[in-house]
PDB file of C-alpha atoms in Angstrom:
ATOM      1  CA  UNK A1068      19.234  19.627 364.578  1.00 62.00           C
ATOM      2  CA  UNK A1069      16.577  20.758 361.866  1.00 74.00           C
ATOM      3  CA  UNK A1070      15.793  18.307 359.066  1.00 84.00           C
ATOM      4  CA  UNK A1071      17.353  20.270 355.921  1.00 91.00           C
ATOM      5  CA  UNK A1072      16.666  19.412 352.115  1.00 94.00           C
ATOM      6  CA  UNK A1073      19.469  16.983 350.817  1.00 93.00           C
ATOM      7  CA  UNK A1074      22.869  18.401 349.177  1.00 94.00           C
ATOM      8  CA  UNK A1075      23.034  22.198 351.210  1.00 96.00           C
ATOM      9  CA  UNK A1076      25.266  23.138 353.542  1.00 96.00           C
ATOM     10  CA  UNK A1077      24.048  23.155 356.814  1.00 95.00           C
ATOM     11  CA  UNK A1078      27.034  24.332 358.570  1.00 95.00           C
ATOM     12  CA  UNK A1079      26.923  27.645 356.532  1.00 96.00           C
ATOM     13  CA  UNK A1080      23.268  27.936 356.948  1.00 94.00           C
ATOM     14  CA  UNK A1081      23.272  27.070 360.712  1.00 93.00           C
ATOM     15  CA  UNK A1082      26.654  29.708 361.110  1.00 94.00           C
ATOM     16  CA  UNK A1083      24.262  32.201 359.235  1.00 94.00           C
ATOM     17  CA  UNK A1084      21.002  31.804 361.455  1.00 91.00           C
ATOM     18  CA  UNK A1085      23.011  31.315 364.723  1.00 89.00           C
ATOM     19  CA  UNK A1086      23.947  34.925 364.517  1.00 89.00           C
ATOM     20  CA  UNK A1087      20.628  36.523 364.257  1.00 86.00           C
ATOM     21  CA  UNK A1088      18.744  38.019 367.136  1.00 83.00           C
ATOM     22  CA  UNK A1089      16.208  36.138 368.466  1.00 76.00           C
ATOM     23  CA  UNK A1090      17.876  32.899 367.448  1.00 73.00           C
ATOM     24  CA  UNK A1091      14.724  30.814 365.803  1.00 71.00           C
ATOM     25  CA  UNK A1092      16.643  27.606 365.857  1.00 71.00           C
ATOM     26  CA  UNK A1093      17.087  27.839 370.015  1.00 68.00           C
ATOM     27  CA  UNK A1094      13.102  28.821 370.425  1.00 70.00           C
ATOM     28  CA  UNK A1095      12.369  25.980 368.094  1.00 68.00           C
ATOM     29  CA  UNK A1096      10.036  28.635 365.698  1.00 76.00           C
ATOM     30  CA  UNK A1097      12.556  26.699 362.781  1.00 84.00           C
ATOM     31  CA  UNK A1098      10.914  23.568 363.471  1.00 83.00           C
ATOM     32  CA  UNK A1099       7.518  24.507 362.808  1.00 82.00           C
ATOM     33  CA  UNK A1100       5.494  23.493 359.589  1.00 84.00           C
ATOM     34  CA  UNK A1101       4.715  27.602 359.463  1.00 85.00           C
ATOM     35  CA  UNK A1102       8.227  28.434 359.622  1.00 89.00           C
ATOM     36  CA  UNK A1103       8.782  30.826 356.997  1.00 92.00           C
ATOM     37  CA  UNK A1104      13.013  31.098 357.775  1.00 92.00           C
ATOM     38  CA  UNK A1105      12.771  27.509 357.425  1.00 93.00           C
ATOM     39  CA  UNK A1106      11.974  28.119 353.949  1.00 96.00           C
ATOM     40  CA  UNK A1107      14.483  30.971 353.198  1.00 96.00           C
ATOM     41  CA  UNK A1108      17.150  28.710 354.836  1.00 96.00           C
ATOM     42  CA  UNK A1109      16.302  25.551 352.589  1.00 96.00           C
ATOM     43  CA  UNK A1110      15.796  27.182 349.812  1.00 97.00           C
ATOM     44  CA  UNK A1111      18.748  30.047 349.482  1.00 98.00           C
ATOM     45  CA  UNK A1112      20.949  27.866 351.531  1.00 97.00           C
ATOM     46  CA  UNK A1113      21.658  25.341 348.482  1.00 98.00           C
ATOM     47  CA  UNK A1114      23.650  28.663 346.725  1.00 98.00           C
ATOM     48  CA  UNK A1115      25.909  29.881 349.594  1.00 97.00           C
ATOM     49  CA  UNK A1116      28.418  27.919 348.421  1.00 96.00           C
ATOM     50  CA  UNK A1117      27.551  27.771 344.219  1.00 96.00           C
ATOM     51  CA  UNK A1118      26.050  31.343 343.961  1.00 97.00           C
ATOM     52  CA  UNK A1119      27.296  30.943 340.480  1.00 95.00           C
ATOM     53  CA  UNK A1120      24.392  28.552 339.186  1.00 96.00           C
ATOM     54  CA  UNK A1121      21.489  30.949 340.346  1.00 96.00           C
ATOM     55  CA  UNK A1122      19.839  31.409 337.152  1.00 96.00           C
ATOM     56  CA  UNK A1123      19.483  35.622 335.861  1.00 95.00           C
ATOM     57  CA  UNK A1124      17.650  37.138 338.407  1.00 96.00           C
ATOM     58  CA  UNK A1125      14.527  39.291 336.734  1.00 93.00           C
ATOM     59  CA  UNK A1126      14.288  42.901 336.871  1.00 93.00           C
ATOM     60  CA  UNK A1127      17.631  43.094 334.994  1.00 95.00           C
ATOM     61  CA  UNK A1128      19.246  42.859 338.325  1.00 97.00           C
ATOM     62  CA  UNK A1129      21.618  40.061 336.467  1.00 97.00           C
ATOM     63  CA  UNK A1130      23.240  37.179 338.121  1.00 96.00           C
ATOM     64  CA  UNK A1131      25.036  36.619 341.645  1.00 98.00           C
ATOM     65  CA  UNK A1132      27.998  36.616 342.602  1.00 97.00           C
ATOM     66  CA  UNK A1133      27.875  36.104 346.844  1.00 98.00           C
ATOM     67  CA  UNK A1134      24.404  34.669 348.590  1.00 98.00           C
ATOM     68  CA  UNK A1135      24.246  35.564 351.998  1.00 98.00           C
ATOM     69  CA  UNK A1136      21.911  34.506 354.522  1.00 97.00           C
ATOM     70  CA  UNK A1137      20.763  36.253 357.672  1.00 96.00           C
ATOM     71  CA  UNK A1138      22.565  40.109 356.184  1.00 96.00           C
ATOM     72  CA  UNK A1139      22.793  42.595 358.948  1.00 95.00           C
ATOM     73  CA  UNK A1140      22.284  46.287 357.023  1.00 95.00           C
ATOM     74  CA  UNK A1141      23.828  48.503 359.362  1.00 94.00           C
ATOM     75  CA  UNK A1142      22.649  51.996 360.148  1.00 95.00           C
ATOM     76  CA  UNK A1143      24.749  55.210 360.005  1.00 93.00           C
ATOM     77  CA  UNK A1144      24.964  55.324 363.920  1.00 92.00           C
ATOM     78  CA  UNK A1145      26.215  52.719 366.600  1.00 87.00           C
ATOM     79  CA  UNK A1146      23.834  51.020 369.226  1.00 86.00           C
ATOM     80  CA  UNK A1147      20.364  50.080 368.802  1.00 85.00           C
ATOM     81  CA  UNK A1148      18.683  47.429 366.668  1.00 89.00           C
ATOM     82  CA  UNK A1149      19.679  47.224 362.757  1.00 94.00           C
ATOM     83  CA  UNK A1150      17.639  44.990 360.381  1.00 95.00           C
ATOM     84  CA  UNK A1151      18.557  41.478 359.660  1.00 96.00           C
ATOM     85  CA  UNK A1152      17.227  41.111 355.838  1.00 97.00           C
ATOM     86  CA  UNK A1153      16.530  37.371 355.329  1.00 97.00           C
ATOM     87  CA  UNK A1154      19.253  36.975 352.145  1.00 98.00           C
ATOM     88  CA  UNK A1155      22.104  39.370 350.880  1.00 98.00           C
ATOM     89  CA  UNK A1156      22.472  38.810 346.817  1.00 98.00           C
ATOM     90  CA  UNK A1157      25.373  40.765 345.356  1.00 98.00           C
ATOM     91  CA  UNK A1158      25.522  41.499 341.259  1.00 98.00           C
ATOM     92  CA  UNK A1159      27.926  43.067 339.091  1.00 96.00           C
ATOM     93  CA  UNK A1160      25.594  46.204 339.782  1.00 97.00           C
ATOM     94  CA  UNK A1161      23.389  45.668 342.495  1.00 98.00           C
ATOM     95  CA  UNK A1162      22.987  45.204 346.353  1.00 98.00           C
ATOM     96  CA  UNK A1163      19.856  43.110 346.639  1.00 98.00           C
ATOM     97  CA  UNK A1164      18.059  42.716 350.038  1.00 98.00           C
ATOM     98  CA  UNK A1165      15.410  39.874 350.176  1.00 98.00           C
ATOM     99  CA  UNK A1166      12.501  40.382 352.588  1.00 98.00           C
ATOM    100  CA  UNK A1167      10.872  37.060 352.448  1.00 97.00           C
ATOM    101  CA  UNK A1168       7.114  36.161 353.840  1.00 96.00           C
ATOM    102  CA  UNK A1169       5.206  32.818 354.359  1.00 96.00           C
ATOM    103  CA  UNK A1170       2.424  33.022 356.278  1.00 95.00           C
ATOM    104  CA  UNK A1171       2.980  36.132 357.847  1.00 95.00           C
ATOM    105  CA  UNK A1172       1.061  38.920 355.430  1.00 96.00           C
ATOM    106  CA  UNK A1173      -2.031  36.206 356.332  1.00 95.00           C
ATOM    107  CA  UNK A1174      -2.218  36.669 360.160  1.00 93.00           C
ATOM    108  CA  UNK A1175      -2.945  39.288 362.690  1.00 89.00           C
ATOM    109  CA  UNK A1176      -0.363  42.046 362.325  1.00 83.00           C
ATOM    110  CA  UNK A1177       2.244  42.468 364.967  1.00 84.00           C
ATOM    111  CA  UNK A1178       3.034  45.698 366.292  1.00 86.00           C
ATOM    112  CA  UNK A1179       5.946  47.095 364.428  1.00 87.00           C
ATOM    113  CA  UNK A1180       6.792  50.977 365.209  1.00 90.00           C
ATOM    114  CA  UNK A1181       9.850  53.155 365.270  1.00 92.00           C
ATOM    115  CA  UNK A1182      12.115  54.853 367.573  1.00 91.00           C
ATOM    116  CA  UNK A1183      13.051  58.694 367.136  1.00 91.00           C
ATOM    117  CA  UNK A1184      16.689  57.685 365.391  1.00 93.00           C
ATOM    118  CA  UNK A1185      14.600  56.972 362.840  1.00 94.00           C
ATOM    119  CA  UNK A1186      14.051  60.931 362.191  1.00 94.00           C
ATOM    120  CA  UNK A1187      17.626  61.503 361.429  1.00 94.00           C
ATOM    121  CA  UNK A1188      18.383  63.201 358.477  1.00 94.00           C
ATOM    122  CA  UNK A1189      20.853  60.262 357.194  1.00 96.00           C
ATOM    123  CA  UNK A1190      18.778  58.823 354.612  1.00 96.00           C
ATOM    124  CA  UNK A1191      19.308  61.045 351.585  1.00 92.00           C
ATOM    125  CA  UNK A1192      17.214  63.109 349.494  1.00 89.00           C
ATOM    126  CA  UNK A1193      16.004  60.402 347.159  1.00 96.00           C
ATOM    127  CA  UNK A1194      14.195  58.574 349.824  1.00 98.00           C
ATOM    128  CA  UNK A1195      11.045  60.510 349.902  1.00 97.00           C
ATOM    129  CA  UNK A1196       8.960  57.595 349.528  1.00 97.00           C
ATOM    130  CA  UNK A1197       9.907  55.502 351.656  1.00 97.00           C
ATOM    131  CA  UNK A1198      10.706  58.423 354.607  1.00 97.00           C
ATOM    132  CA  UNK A1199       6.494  59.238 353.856  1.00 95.00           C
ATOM    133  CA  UNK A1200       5.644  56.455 354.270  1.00 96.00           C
ATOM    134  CA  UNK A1201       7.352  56.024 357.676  1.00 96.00           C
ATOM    135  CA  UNK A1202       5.670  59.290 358.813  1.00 94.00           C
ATOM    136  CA  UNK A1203       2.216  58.225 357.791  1.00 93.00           C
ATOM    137  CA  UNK A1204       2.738  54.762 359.772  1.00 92.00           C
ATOM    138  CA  UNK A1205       3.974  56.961 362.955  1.00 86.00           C
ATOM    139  CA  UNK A1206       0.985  58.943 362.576  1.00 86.00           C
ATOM    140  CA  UNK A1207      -1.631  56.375 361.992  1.00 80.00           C
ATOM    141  CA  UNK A1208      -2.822  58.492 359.022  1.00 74.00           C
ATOM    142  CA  UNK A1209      -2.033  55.366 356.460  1.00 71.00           C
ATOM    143  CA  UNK A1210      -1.786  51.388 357.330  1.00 78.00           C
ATOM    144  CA  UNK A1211      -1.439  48.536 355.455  1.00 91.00           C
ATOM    145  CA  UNK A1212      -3.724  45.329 356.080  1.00 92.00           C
ATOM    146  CA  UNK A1213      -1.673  42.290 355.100  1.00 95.00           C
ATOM    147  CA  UNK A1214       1.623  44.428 354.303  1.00 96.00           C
ATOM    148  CA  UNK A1215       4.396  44.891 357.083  1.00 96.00           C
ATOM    149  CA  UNK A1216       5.600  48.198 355.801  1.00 96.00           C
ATOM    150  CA  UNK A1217       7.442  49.161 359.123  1.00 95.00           C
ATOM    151  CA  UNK A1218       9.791  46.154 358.248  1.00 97.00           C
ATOM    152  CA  UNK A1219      10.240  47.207 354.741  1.00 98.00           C
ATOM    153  CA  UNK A1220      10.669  50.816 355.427  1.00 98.00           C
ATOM    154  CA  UNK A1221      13.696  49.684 357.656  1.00 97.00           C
ATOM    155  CA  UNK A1222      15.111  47.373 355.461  1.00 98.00           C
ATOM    156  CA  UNK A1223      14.932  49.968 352.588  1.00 98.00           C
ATOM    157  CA  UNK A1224      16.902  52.663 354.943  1.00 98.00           C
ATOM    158  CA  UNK A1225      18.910  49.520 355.741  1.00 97.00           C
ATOM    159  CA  UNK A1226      19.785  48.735 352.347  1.00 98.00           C
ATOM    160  CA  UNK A1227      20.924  52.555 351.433  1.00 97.00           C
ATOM    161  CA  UNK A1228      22.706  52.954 354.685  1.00 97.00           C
ATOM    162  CA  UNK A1229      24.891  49.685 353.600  1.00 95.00           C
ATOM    163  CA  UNK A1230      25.997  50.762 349.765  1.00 96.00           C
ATOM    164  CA  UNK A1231      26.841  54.622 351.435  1.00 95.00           C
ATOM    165  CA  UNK A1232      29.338  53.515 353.895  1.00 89.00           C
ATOM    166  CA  UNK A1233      32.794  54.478 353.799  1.00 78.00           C
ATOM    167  CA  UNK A1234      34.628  51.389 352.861  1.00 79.00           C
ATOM    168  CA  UNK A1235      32.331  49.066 352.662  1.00 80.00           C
ATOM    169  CA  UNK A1236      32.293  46.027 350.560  1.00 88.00           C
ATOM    170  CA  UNK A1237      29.046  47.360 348.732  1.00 91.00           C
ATOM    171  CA  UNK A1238      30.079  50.565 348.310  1.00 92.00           C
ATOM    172  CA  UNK A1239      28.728  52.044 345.405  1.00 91.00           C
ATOM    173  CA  UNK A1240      26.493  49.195 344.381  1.00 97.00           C
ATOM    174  CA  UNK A1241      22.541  50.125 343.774  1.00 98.00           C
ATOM    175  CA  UNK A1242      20.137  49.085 346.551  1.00 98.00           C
ATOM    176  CA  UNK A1243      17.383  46.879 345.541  1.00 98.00           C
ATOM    177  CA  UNK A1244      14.999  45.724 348.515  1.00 98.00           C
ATOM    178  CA  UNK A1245      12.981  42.252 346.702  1.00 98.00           C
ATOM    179  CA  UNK A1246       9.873  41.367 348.497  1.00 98.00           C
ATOM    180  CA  UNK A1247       9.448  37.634 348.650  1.00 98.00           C
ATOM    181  CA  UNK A1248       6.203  36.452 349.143  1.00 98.00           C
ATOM    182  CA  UNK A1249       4.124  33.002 348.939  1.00 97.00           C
ATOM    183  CA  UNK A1250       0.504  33.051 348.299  1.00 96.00           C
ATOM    184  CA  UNK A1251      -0.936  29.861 350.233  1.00 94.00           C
ATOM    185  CA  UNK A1252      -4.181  28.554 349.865  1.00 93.00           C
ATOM    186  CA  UNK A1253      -4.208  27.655 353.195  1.00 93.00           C
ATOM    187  CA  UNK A1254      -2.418  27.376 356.609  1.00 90.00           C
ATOM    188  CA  UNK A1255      -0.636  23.765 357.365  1.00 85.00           C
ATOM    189  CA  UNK A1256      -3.726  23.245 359.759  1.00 89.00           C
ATOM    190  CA  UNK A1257      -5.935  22.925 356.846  1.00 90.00           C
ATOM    191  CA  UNK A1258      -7.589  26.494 357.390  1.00 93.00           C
ATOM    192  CA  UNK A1259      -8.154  28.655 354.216  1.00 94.00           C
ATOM    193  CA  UNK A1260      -5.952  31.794 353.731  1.00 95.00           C
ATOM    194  CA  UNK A1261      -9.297  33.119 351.800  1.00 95.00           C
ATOM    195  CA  UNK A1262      -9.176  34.707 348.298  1.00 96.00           C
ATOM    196  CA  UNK A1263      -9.925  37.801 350.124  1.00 96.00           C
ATOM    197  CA  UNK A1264      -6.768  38.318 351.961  1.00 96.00           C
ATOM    198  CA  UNK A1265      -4.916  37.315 349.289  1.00 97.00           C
ATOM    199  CA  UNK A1266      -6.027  40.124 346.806  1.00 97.00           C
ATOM    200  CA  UNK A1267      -5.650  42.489 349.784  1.00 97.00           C
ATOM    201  CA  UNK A1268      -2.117  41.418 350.142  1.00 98.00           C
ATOM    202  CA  UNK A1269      -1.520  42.221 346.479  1.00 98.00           C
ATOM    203  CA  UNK A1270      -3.336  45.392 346.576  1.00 97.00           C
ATOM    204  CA  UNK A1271      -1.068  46.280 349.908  1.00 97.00           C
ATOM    205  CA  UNK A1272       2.157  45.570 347.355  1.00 98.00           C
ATOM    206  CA  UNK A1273       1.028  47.697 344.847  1.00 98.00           C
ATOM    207  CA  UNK A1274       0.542  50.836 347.159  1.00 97.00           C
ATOM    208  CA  UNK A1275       3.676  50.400 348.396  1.00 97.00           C
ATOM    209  CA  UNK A1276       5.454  50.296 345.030  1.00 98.00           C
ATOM    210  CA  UNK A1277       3.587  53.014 343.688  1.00 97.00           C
ATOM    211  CA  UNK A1278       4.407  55.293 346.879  1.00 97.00           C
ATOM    212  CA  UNK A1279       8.314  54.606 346.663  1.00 98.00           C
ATOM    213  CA  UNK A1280       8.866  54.678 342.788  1.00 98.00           C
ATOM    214  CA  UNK A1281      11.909  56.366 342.137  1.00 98.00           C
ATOM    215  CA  UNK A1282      13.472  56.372 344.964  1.00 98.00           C
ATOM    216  CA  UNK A1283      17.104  55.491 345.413  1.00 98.00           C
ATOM    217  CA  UNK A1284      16.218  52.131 347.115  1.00 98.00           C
ATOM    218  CA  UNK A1285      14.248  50.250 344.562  1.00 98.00           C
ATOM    219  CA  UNK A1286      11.629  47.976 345.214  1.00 98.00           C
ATOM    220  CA  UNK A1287      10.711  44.713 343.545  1.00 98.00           C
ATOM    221  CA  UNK A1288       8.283  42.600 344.490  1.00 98.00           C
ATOM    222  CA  UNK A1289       7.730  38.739 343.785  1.00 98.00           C
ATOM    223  CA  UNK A1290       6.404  35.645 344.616  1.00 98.00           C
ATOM    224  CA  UNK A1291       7.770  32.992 345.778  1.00 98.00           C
ATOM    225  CA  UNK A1292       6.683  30.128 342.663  1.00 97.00           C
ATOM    226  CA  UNK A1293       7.697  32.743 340.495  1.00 97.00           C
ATOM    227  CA  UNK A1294      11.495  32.466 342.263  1.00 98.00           C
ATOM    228  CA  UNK A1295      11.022  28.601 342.377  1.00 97.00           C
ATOM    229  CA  UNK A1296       9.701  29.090 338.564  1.00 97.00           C
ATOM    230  CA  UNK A1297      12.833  30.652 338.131  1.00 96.00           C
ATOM    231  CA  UNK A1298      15.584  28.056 339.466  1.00 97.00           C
ATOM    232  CA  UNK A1299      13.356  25.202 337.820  1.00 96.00           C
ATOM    233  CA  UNK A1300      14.513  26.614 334.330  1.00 93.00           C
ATOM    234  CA  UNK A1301      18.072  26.354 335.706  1.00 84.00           C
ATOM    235  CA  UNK A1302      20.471  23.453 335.457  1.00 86.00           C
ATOM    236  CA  UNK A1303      19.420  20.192 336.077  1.00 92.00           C
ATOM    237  CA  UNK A1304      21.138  20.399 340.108  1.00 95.00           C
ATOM    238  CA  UNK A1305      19.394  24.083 340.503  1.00 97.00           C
ATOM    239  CA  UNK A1306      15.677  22.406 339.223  1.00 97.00           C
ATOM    240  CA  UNK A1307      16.138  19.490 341.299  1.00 97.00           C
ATOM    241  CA  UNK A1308      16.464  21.933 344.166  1.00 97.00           C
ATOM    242  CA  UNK A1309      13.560  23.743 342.993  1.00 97.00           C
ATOM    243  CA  UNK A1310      11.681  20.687 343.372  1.00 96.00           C
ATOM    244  CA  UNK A1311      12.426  19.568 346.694  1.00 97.00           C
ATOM    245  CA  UNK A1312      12.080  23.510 347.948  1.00 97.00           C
ATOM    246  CA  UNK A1313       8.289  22.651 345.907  1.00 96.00           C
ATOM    247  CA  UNK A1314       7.641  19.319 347.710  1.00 95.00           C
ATOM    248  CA  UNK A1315       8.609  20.361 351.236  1.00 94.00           C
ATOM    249  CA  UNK A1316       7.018  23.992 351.771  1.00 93.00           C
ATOM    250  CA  UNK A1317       4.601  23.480 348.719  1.00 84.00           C
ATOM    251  CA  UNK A1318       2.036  25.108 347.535  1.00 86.00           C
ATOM    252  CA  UNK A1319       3.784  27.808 347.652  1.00 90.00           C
TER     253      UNK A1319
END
């Protein structure tokens, strides 16, 4: 079993990640000093069961009521794959999807494309943005360095699919997809990230913003010691947590 951070709730968390697709805990990717789910496990898992004490989240997206991990968003169709967003956060208001990234923005990109269900007109007509911006990855026209914006793209349609369905327990709410990201000044093998990539990542975030302002999926973007930042001006049990998430996965 994975080494967890003290006081979470590891049979919640490993329920949650047990479920997902390409089970990380089986293939041992949890286990690795690189392992960005390991991070989104130990860190979100400590409020599956006390949602209650996350402190306000920012954006005036308010506080939580239910933290998820390992959310399925469902698409308007049956069969094929459906994105797994790494934590669900429900409001008084919103549905919030978190996207979260380690290491990842910092590597060679993997190939990340999609099908032809993808051109079905089931997304709305306030998803311009983000529907561009899947046309311009299809085509090649547009690409972003150190930004997977195929996996946002989906999560976004994801996220709008999920708070449209008939009946369902977010019915109604207002999609928010939060991109969670650390900036690391180096790998855990000692190499340098480089200042470089690191402004290129932030310049990738900002181009996607700008190209899906408005839409009906909002986007917010934020980084990961900003989050910690966050819970470490909590109560005394949420900063404590904050400090081991710090100490373990740190600098983050």
């Amino acid at each position: 079993m994975p080494e967890f951070l003290p006081d979470l709730p590891v049979d919640l968390i490993l329920a949650a990640l047990g479920q997902v697709p390409g089970n990380e805990l089986k293939t041992g990717k949890f286990d690795s000093p690189d392992s960005s789910s390991a991070l989104v496990a130990n860190g979100f898992g400590w409020f599956l069961n006390r949602a209650d004490m996350m402190p306000m989240l920012p954006s005036g997206l308010g506080r939580a009521k239910t933290v998820t991990l390992a959310a399925e968003m469902r698409y308007p169709w049956a069969g094929g794959k459906h994105p797994w967003l790494d934590v669900e956060i429900v409001t008084d208001r919103y549905l919030i999807g978190v996207v979260s990234t380690r290491f990842e923005p910092f590597r060679p990109a993997k190939k990340n494309e999609f099908s032809e269900n993808y051109d079905r007109k089931v997304w709305g007509e306030k998803m311009e943005g983000y529907t561009r911006l899947r046309r311009t990855h299809a085509n090649g026209a547009r690409r972003f360095a150190h930004l997977d914006d195929a996996q946002l793209v989906k999560s976004a349609y994801g996220l709008r699919s999920e708070v449209h369905r008939a009946e369902g327990k977010n019915r109604g709410l207002k999609p928010v997809l939060m991109y969670l990201y650390a900036e690391p000044e180096a790998f855990s093998n000692g190499r340098a990230v480089g200042q470089d990539k690191l402004e290129a990542h932030q310049a990738d975030i900002a181009m996607f913003a700008q190209a899906v302002e408005g839409d009906e999926v909002g986007f917010v973007p934020m980084a990961w010691s900003d989050m910690l930042a966050l819970w470490g001006r909590g109560k005394m049990p949420v900063a404590e947590h904050a400090r081991r998430v710090e100490e373990r996965f740190g600098p983050l």
